[in-house]
Amino acid sequence: MTAARLLLALNLALLAACASAPKQNVTVEKQSACPLKLKAGQNLTLTLPSNPTTGYRWAIQDSAGGVLRSLGPEVYSNPEDAGVVGAAGQSTWRFQAFTAGSGRLRLTSQQPWAPEVNPVDTFDCAITVN
């Protein structure tokens, strides 16, 4: 086999391997994207609408700790073009799938000083890591 043919075969094999590899980063913005199936090592970014100026905050109730590892605290950002004090923004969390298994990623939105009041919103997602 000539060097050119060998190189072509190697390139095709690498291209096929890349095409079948899962995306390293998975982004979720809606519960309709659930349930999620991840591979160990994949990163999960969860972004939910948020407006802490109303007193309502997202709180993690279950972080699927058996299969997900947090990569840092919640990060809040608001759109720069809003131009309005108190405008809504987004809260973002980052996790990494680190071991095979399943769990639930569950967050609730409520006022922290009123835990007896039902949450105004809930995010609940089944996570499976292979």
Short mmCIF file of C-alpha atoms in Angstrom, two decimals:
data_model
loop_
_atom_site.label_atom_id
_atom_site.label_comp_id
_atom_site.label_asym_id
_atom_site.label_seq_id
_atom_site.Cartn_x
_atom_site.Cartn_y
_atom_site.Cartn_z
CA MET A 1 0.00 0.00 0.00
CA THR A 2 1.38 3.39 -0.94
CA ALA A 3 1.91 6.09 1.64
CA ALA A 4 -0.87 8.21 0.12
CA ARG A 5 -3.41 5.38 0.40
CA LEU A 6 -2.31 4.61 3.95
CA LEU A 7 -2.66 8.27 4.91
CA LEU A 8 -6.11 8.44 3.30
CA ALA A 9 -7.27 5.35 5.19
CA LEU A 10 -5.93 6.75 8.46
CA ASN A 11 -7.66 10.10 7.87
CA LEU A 12 -10.99 8.39 7.14
CA ALA A 13 -10.69 6.30 10.29
CA LEU A 14 -9.98 9.40 12.40
CA LEU A 15 -12.85 11.29 10.80
CA ALA A 16 -15.26 8.42 11.54
CA ALA A 17 -14.08 8.29 15.16
CA CYS A 18 -14.61 12.03 15.59
CA ALA A 19 -18.06 11.89 14.03
CA SER A 20 -19.23 9.24 16.49
CA ALA A 21 -17.72 10.84 19.62
CA PRO A 22 -20.25 12.59 21.88
CA LYS A 23 -20.11 16.35 22.26
CA GLN A 24 -17.89 17.29 25.19
CA ASN A 25 -20.29 20.02 26.38
CA VAL A 26 -24.06 19.63 26.72
CA THR A 27 -26.19 22.73 27.32
CA VAL A 28 -29.70 22.57 28.78
CA GLU A 29 -32.02 25.57 28.97
CA LYS A 30 -35.42 23.88 29.26
CA GLN A 31 -36.80 20.90 31.10
CA SER A 32 -38.08 19.55 27.78
CA ALA A 33 -34.46 18.53 27.04
CA CYS A 34 -34.72 15.90 29.80
CA PRO A 35 -34.07 13.10 30.53
CA LEU A 36 -30.36 13.39 29.72
CA LYS A 37 -27.92 10.65 28.82
CA LEU A 38 -24.29 11.65 29.28
CA LYS A 39 -20.95 9.94 28.94
CA ALA A 40 -18.42 10.08 31.76
CA GLY A 41 -16.27 13.18 31.30
CA GLN A 42 -18.92 15.25 29.51
CA ASN A 43 -19.70 18.70 30.88
CA LEU A 44 -23.28 19.82 31.50
CA THR A 45 -24.20 23.52 31.51
CA LEU A 46 -27.63 24.35 32.92
CA THR A 47 -29.02 27.83 32.25
CA LEU A 48 -32.37 28.95 33.68
CA PRO A 49 -34.18 32.31 33.58
CA SER A 50 -33.60 34.21 36.80
CA ASN A 51 -34.33 37.54 38.44
CA PRO A 52 -32.87 37.73 41.96
CA THR A 53 -34.11 41.31 42.39
CA THR A 54 -37.61 39.86 42.94
CA GLY A 55 -36.32 37.88 45.91
CA TYR A 56 -36.72 34.55 44.16
CA ARG A 57 -33.57 32.44 43.81
CA TRP A 58 -32.89 29.04 42.33
CA ALA A 59 -31.66 26.54 44.91
CA ILE A 60 -30.26 23.10 44.15
CA GLN A 61 -32.35 20.49 45.96
CA ASP A 62 -30.68 17.43 44.41
CA SER A 63 -27.49 17.71 42.36
CA ALA A 64 -27.40 14.12 41.09
CA GLY A 65 -24.31 13.98 43.28
CA GLY A 66 -23.80 10.31 42.63
CA VAL A 67 -23.07 10.95 38.96
CA LEU A 68 -22.48 14.72 38.58
CA ARG A 69 -19.77 16.88 40.09
CA SER A 70 -20.21 20.65 40.40
CA LEU A 71 -17.63 22.70 38.49
CA GLY A 72 -18.33 25.90 40.43
CA PRO A 73 -21.02 28.07 41.96
CA GLU A 74 -24.06 29.56 40.22
CA VAL A 75 -23.20 32.44 37.90
CA TYR A 76 -25.85 35.11 37.35
CA SER A 77 -25.78 37.35 34.28
CA ASN A 78 -28.21 39.82 32.82
CA PRO A 79 -28.42 41.09 29.26
CA GLU A 80 -26.35 44.22 28.77
CA ASP A 81 -28.91 45.67 26.38
CA ALA A 82 -31.76 45.49 28.93
CA GLY A 83 -31.01 49.01 30.18
CA VAL A 84 -33.44 48.53 33.06
CA VAL A 85 -32.52 48.09 36.70
CA GLY A 86 -33.96 44.81 37.95
CA ALA A 87 -34.31 43.27 34.49
CA ALA A 88 -34.39 39.49 34.35
CA GLY A 89 -31.31 37.51 33.44
CA GLN A 90 -29.97 33.97 33.62
CA SER A 91 -28.46 31.73 36.26
CA THR A 92 -25.93 29.17 35.04
CA TRP A 93 -24.46 26.09 36.71
CA ARG A 94 -21.74 23.80 35.37
CA PHE A 95 -21.39 20.11 36.17
CA GLN A 96 -19.26 17.22 34.96
CA ALA A 97 -20.49 13.65 34.56
CA PHE A 98 -17.86 11.69 36.45
CA THR A 99 -19.15 8.18 37.09
CA ALA A 100 -21.66 5.75 35.63
CA GLY A 101 -25.08 5.67 37.24
CA SER A 102 -28.24 7.71 37.43
CA GLY A 103 -29.62 10.55 39.51
CA ARG A 104 -31.82 13.63 39.47
CA LEU A 105 -30.82 17.25 39.00
CA ARG A 106 -33.55 19.19 40.79
CA LEU A 107 -33.75 22.93 41.47
CA THR A 108 -36.53 25.07 42.89
CA SER A 109 -37.16 28.80 42.61
CA GLN A 110 -38.44 30.39 45.78
CA GLN A 111 -37.74 33.11 48.32
CA PRO A 112 -35.07 31.77 50.71
CA TRP A 113 -36.71 33.42 53.75
CA ALA A 114 -40.03 31.65 53.10
CA PRO A 115 -39.20 27.92 52.82
CA GLU A 116 -42.75 26.95 53.87
CA VAL A 117 -44.17 28.56 50.70
CA ASN A 118 -44.34 26.33 47.62
CA PRO A 119 -41.73 27.09 44.92
CA VAL A 120 -42.88 29.23 41.99
CA ASP A 121 -40.88 27.10 39.56
CA THR A 122 -39.11 23.74 39.54
CA PHE A 123 -36.53 22.15 37.26
CA ASP A 124 -36.33 18.35 37.57
CA CYS A 125 -34.19 16.31 35.19
CA ALA A 126 -33.28 12.63 35.24
CA ILE A 127 -29.58 12.10 34.47
CA THR A 128 -27.99 8.87 33.30
CA VAL A 129 -24.22 8.59 32.88
CA ASN A 130 -22.70 5.70 30.93
#
